[in-house]
XYZ file of C-alpha atoms in Angstrom:
550
model
C 2.078 46.382 10.339
C 2.304 45.353 13.952
C -0.991 43.597 13.739
C 0.092 41.666 10.656
C 3.414 40.705 12.171
C 1.649 39.481 15.312
C -0.682 37.343 13.244
C 2.273 35.904 11.310
C 4.123 35.095 14.486
C 1.004 33.479 15.955
C 0.570 31.487 12.777
C 4.156 30.261 12.906
C 3.866 29.335 16.556
C 0.627 27.437 15.912
C 2.201 25.628 12.977
C 5.231 24.632 15.019
C 3.066 23.372 17.839
C 0.957 21.354 15.413
C 4.077 19.699 14.071
C 5.269 18.803 17.527
C 1.921 17.178 18.318
C 1.019 19.692 21.049
C -2.174 21.702 21.332
C -1.394 24.984 19.553
C -3.794 26.800 21.801
C -2.622 25.414 25.117
C -1.261 27.778 27.789
C 0.015 25.019 29.994
C 3.621 25.886 29.247
C 3.264 29.508 30.384
C 4.631 30.136 33.828
C 1.735 32.402 34.844
C -0.971 32.481 32.146
C -3.367 34.682 34.144
C -0.718 37.335 34.772
C 0.343 37.289 31.104
C -3.259 37.668 29.951
C -3.825 40.591 32.355
C -0.693 42.350 31.131
C -1.782 41.992 27.489
C -5.231 43.417 28.247
C -3.832 46.423 30.132
C -1.312 47.078 27.337
C -4.111 46.971 24.780
C -6.238 49.405 26.782
C -3.284 51.790 27.248
C -2.524 51.757 23.512
C -6.132 52.595 22.723
C -6.101 55.567 25.128
C -2.854 56.956 23.700
C -3.839 56.657 20.036
C -5.850 59.633 18.689
C -6.682 57.752 15.514
C -8.902 55.201 17.253
C -12.550 55.997 17.956
C -13.595 56.436 21.538
C -15.770 53.344 21.451
C -14.809 50.504 19.168
C -17.052 47.507 18.781
C -15.257 44.349 19.804
C -15.440 41.630 17.213
C -15.988 38.163 18.598
C -13.200 35.844 17.610
C -14.044 32.293 16.609
C -13.644 29.739 19.355
C -10.195 28.219 19.190
C -10.497 24.458 19.422
C -7.532 22.261 18.593
C -9.874 19.859 16.773
C -11.599 22.253 14.398
C -9.752 25.566 14.417
C -7.262 26.384 11.691
C -4.309 28.711 11.458
C -6.005 30.871 8.786
C -8.523 32.037 11.417
C -11.496 30.849 9.364
C -12.891 28.846 12.239
C -12.574 25.445 10.608
C -9.802 23.309 9.250
C -9.771 22.505 5.575
C -12.268 19.727 4.975
C -10.317 16.516 4.398
C -13.074 14.667 2.521
C -12.474 14.459 -1.220
C -15.965 15.122 -2.594
C -15.728 13.410 -6.004
C -14.160 10.103 -4.783
C -16.559 10.124 -1.829
C -19.551 10.544 -4.155
C -18.256 7.726 -6.374
C -17.828 5.441 -3.349
C -21.351 6.166 -2.141
C -22.682 5.523 -5.643
C -20.900 2.146 -5.798
C -22.357 1.219 -2.424
C -25.937 2.123 -3.374
C -25.779 0.544 -6.842
C -24.449 -2.773 -5.497
C -27.157 -2.805 -2.838
C -29.852 -2.281 -5.463
C -28.528 -4.841 -7.953
C -29.598 -8.379 -6.930
C -26.162 -9.949 -7.277
C -26.688 -12.717 -4.706
C -30.460 -13.089 -4.306
C -30.326 -16.255 -2.243
C -27.652 -14.860 0.099
C -28.697 -11.328 1.119
C -26.094 -11.062 3.887
C -23.257 -11.849 1.465
C -24.781 -9.413 -1.028
C -24.809 -6.580 1.520
C -21.288 -7.493 2.608
C -20.107 -7.212 -1.003
C -21.495 -3.670 -1.142
C -19.713 -2.782 2.118
C -16.458 -4.339 0.889
C -16.420 -2.356 -2.363
C -17.447 0.842 -0.572
C -14.691 0.612 2.039
C -12.114 -0.556 -0.520
C -12.802 2.470 -2.713
C -12.469 4.823 0.275
C -9.136 3.253 1.215
C -7.796 3.185 -2.338
C -8.597 6.857 -2.966
C -7.807 8.057 0.587
C -11.097 9.959 0.498
C -10.982 9.990 4.297
C -7.989 9.419 6.557
C -7.383 5.679 6.461
C -8.003 5.098 10.161
C -11.307 7.019 9.922
C -12.472 4.671 7.180
C -11.377 1.760 9.389
C -13.546 3.045 12.234
C -16.442 3.313 9.780
C -16.456 -0.445 9.041
C -18.444 -1.712 12.079
C -21.378 0.662 11.466
C -22.698 -0.756 8.146
C -21.708 -4.297 9.197
C -23.934 -4.084 12.285
C -26.748 -1.966 10.844
C -27.114 -4.054 7.675
C -27.004 -7.342 9.641
C -24.178 -8.917 7.678
C -22.854 -11.400 10.259
C -24.307 -14.915 10.481
C -24.434 -17.276 13.443
C -23.629 -21.005 13.357
C -27.123 -21.724 12.039
C -26.653 -19.259 9.154
C -29.129 -16.782 10.633
C -28.254 -13.058 10.716
C -27.155 -11.646 14.058
C -29.006 -8.653 15.406
C -27.202 -5.453 16.375
C -26.755 -6.422 20.009
C -25.162 -9.757 19.111
C -23.052 -8.444 16.222
C -21.592 -5.389 17.983
C -19.137 -7.163 20.325
C -18.068 -9.612 17.616
C -17.106 -6.914 15.115
C -15.582 -4.433 17.572
C -13.464 -7.191 19.139
C -11.404 -7.201 15.920
C -9.908 -3.852 16.892
C -8.239 -5.678 19.815
C -7.449 -8.823 17.877
C -4.153 -10.653 18.604
C -2.915 -9.350 15.249
C -3.348 -5.786 16.534
C -1.433 -6.757 19.681
C 1.278 -8.159 17.426
C 1.649 -4.749 15.797
C 1.615 -3.024 19.190
C 4.498 -5.201 20.372
C 6.457 -4.576 17.184
C 5.977 -0.813 17.505
C 7.145 -0.897 21.145
C 10.313 -2.768 20.192
C 11.054 -0.276 17.416
C 10.387 2.648 19.776
C 12.733 1.274 22.454
C 15.519 0.511 19.966
C 15.267 4.023 18.557
C 15.003 5.849 21.899
C 18.126 4.228 23.340
C 20.130 4.397 20.067
C 20.391 0.627 19.720
C 19.050 0.888 16.180
C 22.003 3.147 15.320
C 24.427 0.586 16.737
C 22.778 -2.185 14.751
C 22.669 -0.098 11.574
C 26.318 0.919 11.788
C 27.379 -2.717 12.121
C 25.145 -4.248 9.426
C 25.338 -1.414 6.864
C 29.108 -1.007 7.148
C 29.704 -3.447 4.285
C 26.920 -1.980 2.157
C 29.031 1.051 1.302
C 27.560 4.393 0.297
C 25.995 3.556 -3.080
C 22.162 3.943 -2.823
C 21.479 1.162 -5.345
C 23.701 -1.261 -3.470
C 22.093 -0.360 -0.136
C 18.606 -0.975 -1.541
C 19.635 -4.282 -3.116
C 21.246 -5.617 0.066
C 18.260 -4.436 2.123
C 15.813 -6.360 -0.048
C 17.981 -9.467 -0.118
C 18.256 -9.296 3.685
C 14.465 -9.071 4.003
C 13.953 -11.969 1.578
C 16.489 -14.190 3.357
C 15.329 -13.467 6.910
C 11.643 -13.982 6.108
C 12.461 -17.416 4.671
C 13.401 -18.769 8.079
C 11.711 -16.580 10.656
C 8.335 -14.890 10.856
C 8.118 -11.876 8.567
C 6.982 -9.988 11.656
C 10.411 -10.448 13.223
C 12.297 -9.954 9.952
C 10.452 -6.694 9.223
C 11.158 -5.341 12.711
C 14.859 -6.127 12.219
C 15.007 -4.498 8.765
C 13.217 -1.333 9.873
C 15.426 -1.049 12.968
C 18.537 -1.316 10.801
C 17.423 1.182 8.137
C 15.554 3.731 10.252
C 18.634 5.737 11.373
C 19.817 5.897 7.757
C 16.389 6.990 6.488
C 15.872 9.686 9.106
C 19.350 11.084 9.561
C 21.470 10.392 6.475
C 19.014 10.937 3.616
C 17.614 14.432 2.942
C 14.012 14.693 4.043
C 11.685 14.348 1.066
C 14.144 12.449 -1.117
C 12.439 9.550 -2.977
C 15.064 7.118 -1.722
C 13.488 7.209 1.748
C 10.310 5.725 0.302
C 12.314 3.343 -1.900
C 13.965 1.719 1.103
C 10.708 1.338 3.030
C 8.718 -0.092 0.128
C 11.660 -2.411 -0.586
C 11.551 -3.695 3.002
C 7.801 -4.314 2.738
C 7.757 -6.345 -0.460
C 10.967 -8.286 0.069
C 9.582 -9.527 3.391
C 6.203 -10.266 1.796
C 7.806 -12.298 -0.974
C 10.041 -14.136 1.463
C 6.852 -15.477 3.059
C 6.252 -17.792 0.096
C 9.639 -19.519 0.055
C 9.367 -22.258 2.718
C 6.521 -24.105 4.499
C 7.484 -22.381 7.771
C 7.802 -18.863 6.330
C 4.157 -17.903 6.903
C 1.000 -19.332 8.553
C -0.836 -19.777 5.248
C 1.947 -22.072 4.030
C 1.459 -24.258 7.093
C -2.275 -24.378 6.341
C -1.549 -25.661 2.818
C 0.625 -28.448 4.230
C -2.050 -29.300 6.801
C -4.819 -29.438 4.176
C -2.741 -31.824 2.042
C -2.197 -34.126 5.023
C -5.882 -34.098 5.987
C -7.304 -34.758 2.517
C -4.824 -37.493 1.579
C -4.523 -38.976 5.104
C -0.801 -38.127 4.967
C -0.249 -40.198 1.804
C 0.575 -37.060 -0.238
C 2.713 -34.872 1.975
C 4.321 -31.677 0.711
C 8.080 -31.857 1.284
C 10.093 -28.942 2.656
C 12.781 -29.011 -0.049
C 10.333 -29.405 -2.924
C 8.179 -26.523 -1.670
C 11.310 -24.372 -1.538
C 12.346 -25.574 -4.996
C 8.967 -24.489 -6.407
C 8.674 -21.167 -4.564
C 12.227 -19.827 -4.274
C 12.807 -19.090 -7.996
C 9.597 -17.045 -8.133
C 10.362 -15.230 -4.887
C 13.906 -14.358 -5.949
C 13.049 -13.291 -9.503
C 10.076 -11.175 -8.424
C 12.149 -9.551 -5.667
C 14.847 -8.760 -8.230
C 12.274 -7.316 -10.638
C 10.724 -5.358 -7.782
C 14.164 -3.887 -7.045
C 14.440 -2.471 -10.565
C 10.850 -1.214 -10.482
C 11.509 0.657 -7.236
C 14.614 2.260 -8.743
C 12.451 3.410 -11.665
C 9.507 4.637 -9.581
C 11.631 6.374 -6.919
C 14.502 7.996 -8.754
C 16.985 9.760 -6.530
C 19.746 12.212 -7.403
C 21.887 10.963 -4.529
C 25.200 9.503 -5.656
C 26.371 8.486 -2.207
C 24.860 8.181 1.279
C 26.900 8.775 4.372
C 27.171 5.709 6.550
C 25.534 5.607 9.955
C 28.081 6.570 12.596
C 28.794 4.026 15.273
C 27.416 5.039 18.658
C 30.145 4.277 21.182
C 28.169 4.835 24.381
C 28.494 1.932 26.866
C 25.608 -0.497 27.311
C 23.525 0.330 30.381
C 20.902 -1.533 32.357
C 18.190 -0.209 30.007
C 20.119 -1.393 26.936
C 20.439 -4.915 28.285
C 16.758 -5.101 29.231
C 15.820 -4.053 25.692
C 18.271 -6.480 24.059
C 17.215 -9.466 26.176
C 13.481 -8.747 25.917
C 13.655 -8.222 22.153
C 15.714 -11.396 21.668
C 13.268 -13.497 23.715
C 10.287 -12.049 21.843
C 11.819 -12.625 18.404
C 12.839 -16.192 19.285
C 9.320 -16.983 20.491
C 7.908 -15.508 17.287
C 10.229 -17.741 15.260
C 9.308 -20.976 17.039
C 5.643 -20.151 17.552
C 4.523 -22.677 14.945
C 5.992 -25.493 17.048
C 4.775 -24.408 20.501
C 1.651 -22.376 19.721
C -0.536 -24.752 21.729
C 1.508 -23.827 24.793
C 2.219 -20.110 24.383
C -0.735 -19.148 22.185
C -0.887 -16.660 19.339
C 1.950 -14.384 18.189
C -0.030 -11.473 19.605
C 0.165 -12.909 23.112
C 3.950 -13.069 22.860
C 3.961 -9.479 21.576
C 2.550 -8.295 24.912
C 5.867 -9.178 26.615
C 7.868 -6.140 25.386
C 4.893 -3.851 26.070
C 4.768 -4.921 29.710
C 8.538 -4.973 30.222
C 9.350 -1.651 28.558
C 6.536 0.366 30.114
C 6.612 -1.497 33.421
C 10.299 -0.783 33.989
C 10.080 2.824 32.832
C 12.223 2.257 29.748
C 9.329 3.708 27.782
C 7.155 6.408 29.306
C 3.534 7.500 29.075
C 4.606 10.039 26.463
C 6.214 7.241 24.413
C 2.947 5.302 24.615
C 1.142 8.239 23.059
C 3.714 8.416 20.261
C 2.977 4.872 19.046
C 1.304 4.571 15.644
C -2.276 4.379 16.886
C -3.792 5.304 13.494
C -2.039 2.243 12.032
C -3.391 0.024 14.815
C -6.909 1.317 14.113
C -6.334 0.741 10.401
C -5.377 -2.867 11.071
C -8.416 -3.296 13.298
C -10.661 -2.020 10.519
C -9.063 -4.368 8.011
C -9.565 -7.323 10.359
C -13.172 -6.281 11.006
C -13.856 -6.134 7.267
C -12.196 -9.513 6.760
C -14.267 -11.014 9.577
C -17.448 -9.684 7.964
C -16.501 -11.241 4.615
C -15.802 -14.519 6.375
C -18.918 -14.623 8.568
C -21.272 -13.525 5.789
C -20.094 -16.507 3.694
C -19.131 -14.127 0.867
C -15.647 -15.564 0.350
C -16.924 -19.135 0.611
C -19.604 -18.436 -1.984
C -17.084 -16.915 -4.375
C -14.724 -19.895 -3.935
C -17.546 -22.366 -4.571
C -18.649 -20.346 -7.598
C -15.160 -20.511 -9.075
C -15.070 -24.238 -8.355
C -18.334 -24.781 -10.251
C -17.121 -22.746 -13.233
C -13.581 -24.102 -13.691
C -13.774 -27.422 -11.878
C -13.421 -29.487 -15.076
C -11.106 -27.118 -16.946
C -7.386 -27.438 -17.598
C -5.228 -27.425 -14.509
C -3.556 -24.106 -15.310
C -6.975 -22.418 -15.656
C -8.110 -23.737 -12.287
C -4.916 -22.546 -10.611
C -5.181 -19.156 -12.306
C -8.784 -18.631 -11.209
C -8.101 -19.454 -7.575
C -4.886 -17.414 -7.669
C -6.905 -14.317 -8.609
C -9.235 -15.034 -5.697
C -6.299 -15.372 -3.298
C -4.816 -12.072 -4.509
C -8.149 -10.381 -3.853
C -8.533 -12.063 -0.461
C -4.986 -11.363 0.735
C -5.384 -7.685 -0.162
C -8.583 -7.039 1.793
C -8.676 -9.944 4.235
C -6.219 -11.565 6.590
C -4.117 -13.985 4.507
C -4.389 -16.740 7.097
C -8.194 -16.516 7.159
C -8.332 -16.491 3.354
C -6.106 -19.566 3.186
C -8.203 -21.390 5.786
C -11.367 -20.831 3.698
C -10.108 -21.234 0.128
C -7.340 -23.867 0.337
C -9.592 -26.751 1.515
C -11.747 -26.201 -1.609
C -8.609 -26.056 -3.771
C -7.315 -29.242 -2.134
C -10.532 -31.156 -2.838
C -10.479 -30.169 -6.526
C -6.773 -31.025 -6.768
C -7.298 -34.409 -5.107
C -9.941 -35.316 -7.684
C -7.613 -34.555 -10.630
C -4.422 -35.951 -9.005
C -2.661 -32.580 -8.737
C -3.529 -31.627 -5.170
C -0.014 -30.688 -4.040
C 0.707 -28.534 -7.082
C -2.586 -26.662 -6.742
C -2.168 -26.046 -3.011
C 1.406 -24.768 -3.305
C 0.874 -22.594 -6.386
C -2.379 -20.993 -5.200
C -0.872 -20.406 -1.786
C 2.099 -18.579 -3.326
C -0.229 -15.791 -4.432
C -1.216 -15.005 -0.853
C 2.317 -13.616 -0.452
C 2.338 -11.918 -3.841
C -0.844 -9.889 -3.599
C -0.560 -7.288 -0.830
C -1.621 -4.025 -2.478
C -2.811 -1.913 0.478
C -1.093 -0.637 3.647
C -3.015 -2.990 5.947
C -2.711 -6.117 3.775
C 0.266 -7.553 5.684
C 2.507 -6.840 8.655
C 5.451 -5.658 6.474
C 3.128 -3.240 4.672
C 1.590 -1.802 7.826
C 4.908 -1.626 9.702
C 6.600 0.349 6.912
C 3.493 2.509 6.482
C 3.765 3.482 10.154
C 7.315 4.842 9.817
C 7.348 8.637 10.062
C 9.957 11.377 10.181
C 10.836 13.370 13.301
C 7.895 15.700 12.617
C 5.429 12.819 12.574
C 4.789 12.825 8.822
C 4.593 9.371 7.257
C 6.893 8.631 4.347
C 4.572 6.309 2.414
C 1.038 6.765 1.078
C -1.574 4.296 -0.114
C -0.643 4.957 -3.746
C 2.895 3.648 -3.079
C 1.496 0.240 -2.145
C -0.977 0.277 -5.017
C 1.663 1.077 -7.644
C 4.312 -1.350 -6.426
C 1.825 -3.930 -5.110
C -0.065 -4.298 -8.380
C 3.239 -4.636 -10.252
C 4.469 -7.291 -7.807
C 1.157 -9.153 -8.104
C 1.371 -9.288 -11.903
C 5.014 -10.358 -11.810
C 4.265 -13.039 -9.187
C 1.433 -14.423 -11.286
C 3.556 -14.547 -14.444
C 6.466 -16.199 -12.639
C 4.163 -18.672 -10.894
C 2.505 -19.622 -14.187
C 5.625 -20.075 -16.294
C 8.288 -21.089 -13.768
C 6.830 -22.497 -10.547
C 4.106 -24.375 -12.413
C 6.611 -26.207 -14.640
C 8.848 -27.002 -11.663
C 5.856 -28.455 -9.797
C 4.965 -30.597 -12.805
C 8.555 -31.853 -13.000
C 8.200 -32.945 -9.361
C 5.016 -34.831 -10.417
C 2.990 -32.710 -8.012
């Protein structure tokens, strides 16, 4: 009995230490580990001498080596294998079959890249491996299969390709996420998020449905005028105290709020020409092709996009209520934190305000201050340099999410550099180039949904929209085609890494470090949003664009 109780207590202590993120087998917290170990050995020897039931000489069984990376609490020596064998076998089969089928004979690099894309996509969709592990897997087949091309369309060897693909894990987009995570960490640590939540949510009341509706409308409105990076950071900061402290852990409404933040901010990115970088690319392509004779107006873009964005956000609201049904009738409001503002509070407020403002105006001064990711370094330096955030806080940042984003960017870069996306866009152009306008828009919309799911939306827009613009210019509907196809880049984010709002909400975890959302949440809601966006674009935005003679 004593032995069993000791094992149970050890198991509980190991489990608690795993939850807290500490090594369950560390003795660093013991005041004198050597003395404690000596005392336990002497006690064990004394008990053996006193017990007449024990044999004089008992063979000592070797215990498995306790390593925090591979040892499990059941004392089997290994943790439960996390690979899902059937999905993994299916993914491998897809990879091999695509490699063997001559899909793109004249473009072997694009053919191999297609196999890699489908292989990695299936691993991510099924969560066969932890998502960040799959992300780290991306550079290996890209380099070994010589997928990347140089400027002369010749494949790069392993030595040349390695730095190009691994650089994506430190891309400015990754730095953008790092800065956003640091801001969220500082706001939470010094209870500024609670202050903000208590002020903003005061008028939302206690009704869960009303809170979700106002949250999604806030995300939609903010992302119309400022970068959805900044709007997502604001929304998460406002809702995080409510999600963690005022909603029972495990209640579906926690996930409902986070998925609502993600897709309302995604959809807000389609509403104005300044709402997202891909919108600015569409405007730029129109100016370049027509020599500024066919410019896309701000108000007309908004008139085409806003009805779709609003209606799809509203439909998404009802879908979330259906998918994440909660039994909560009322949610207690976040209590106002009345502590006075200190030096640390003011540093956080001023630094965050400067960063958000620079994010908002980046499109006008990007030639001076550079990418959004460069601006995102400011809070990292200020918060850790002044001691507002510590080394321990740095370790608590969502590094698996940053690796996931790096893997997504690496995969997108491979698709871009192998000419796979360009070949697909040209293939669609050859097939539907002389068809009805709605068919052309539909075909390229499907491509943009695919591209914005697996590739950076800005990169996808930079490759596909010039082709769309040329086709539209030849049939006198360039502006309509550019706007409508571009709308689908904001309506097709079906994976956690597909956009900043998706990845930022995916990174949110409870106090024990367990994430609220899974890949299936984004697949279920994302596919629904994509279908609704396409239907609304086809029947509403298309007719509005035609009425504007676009």
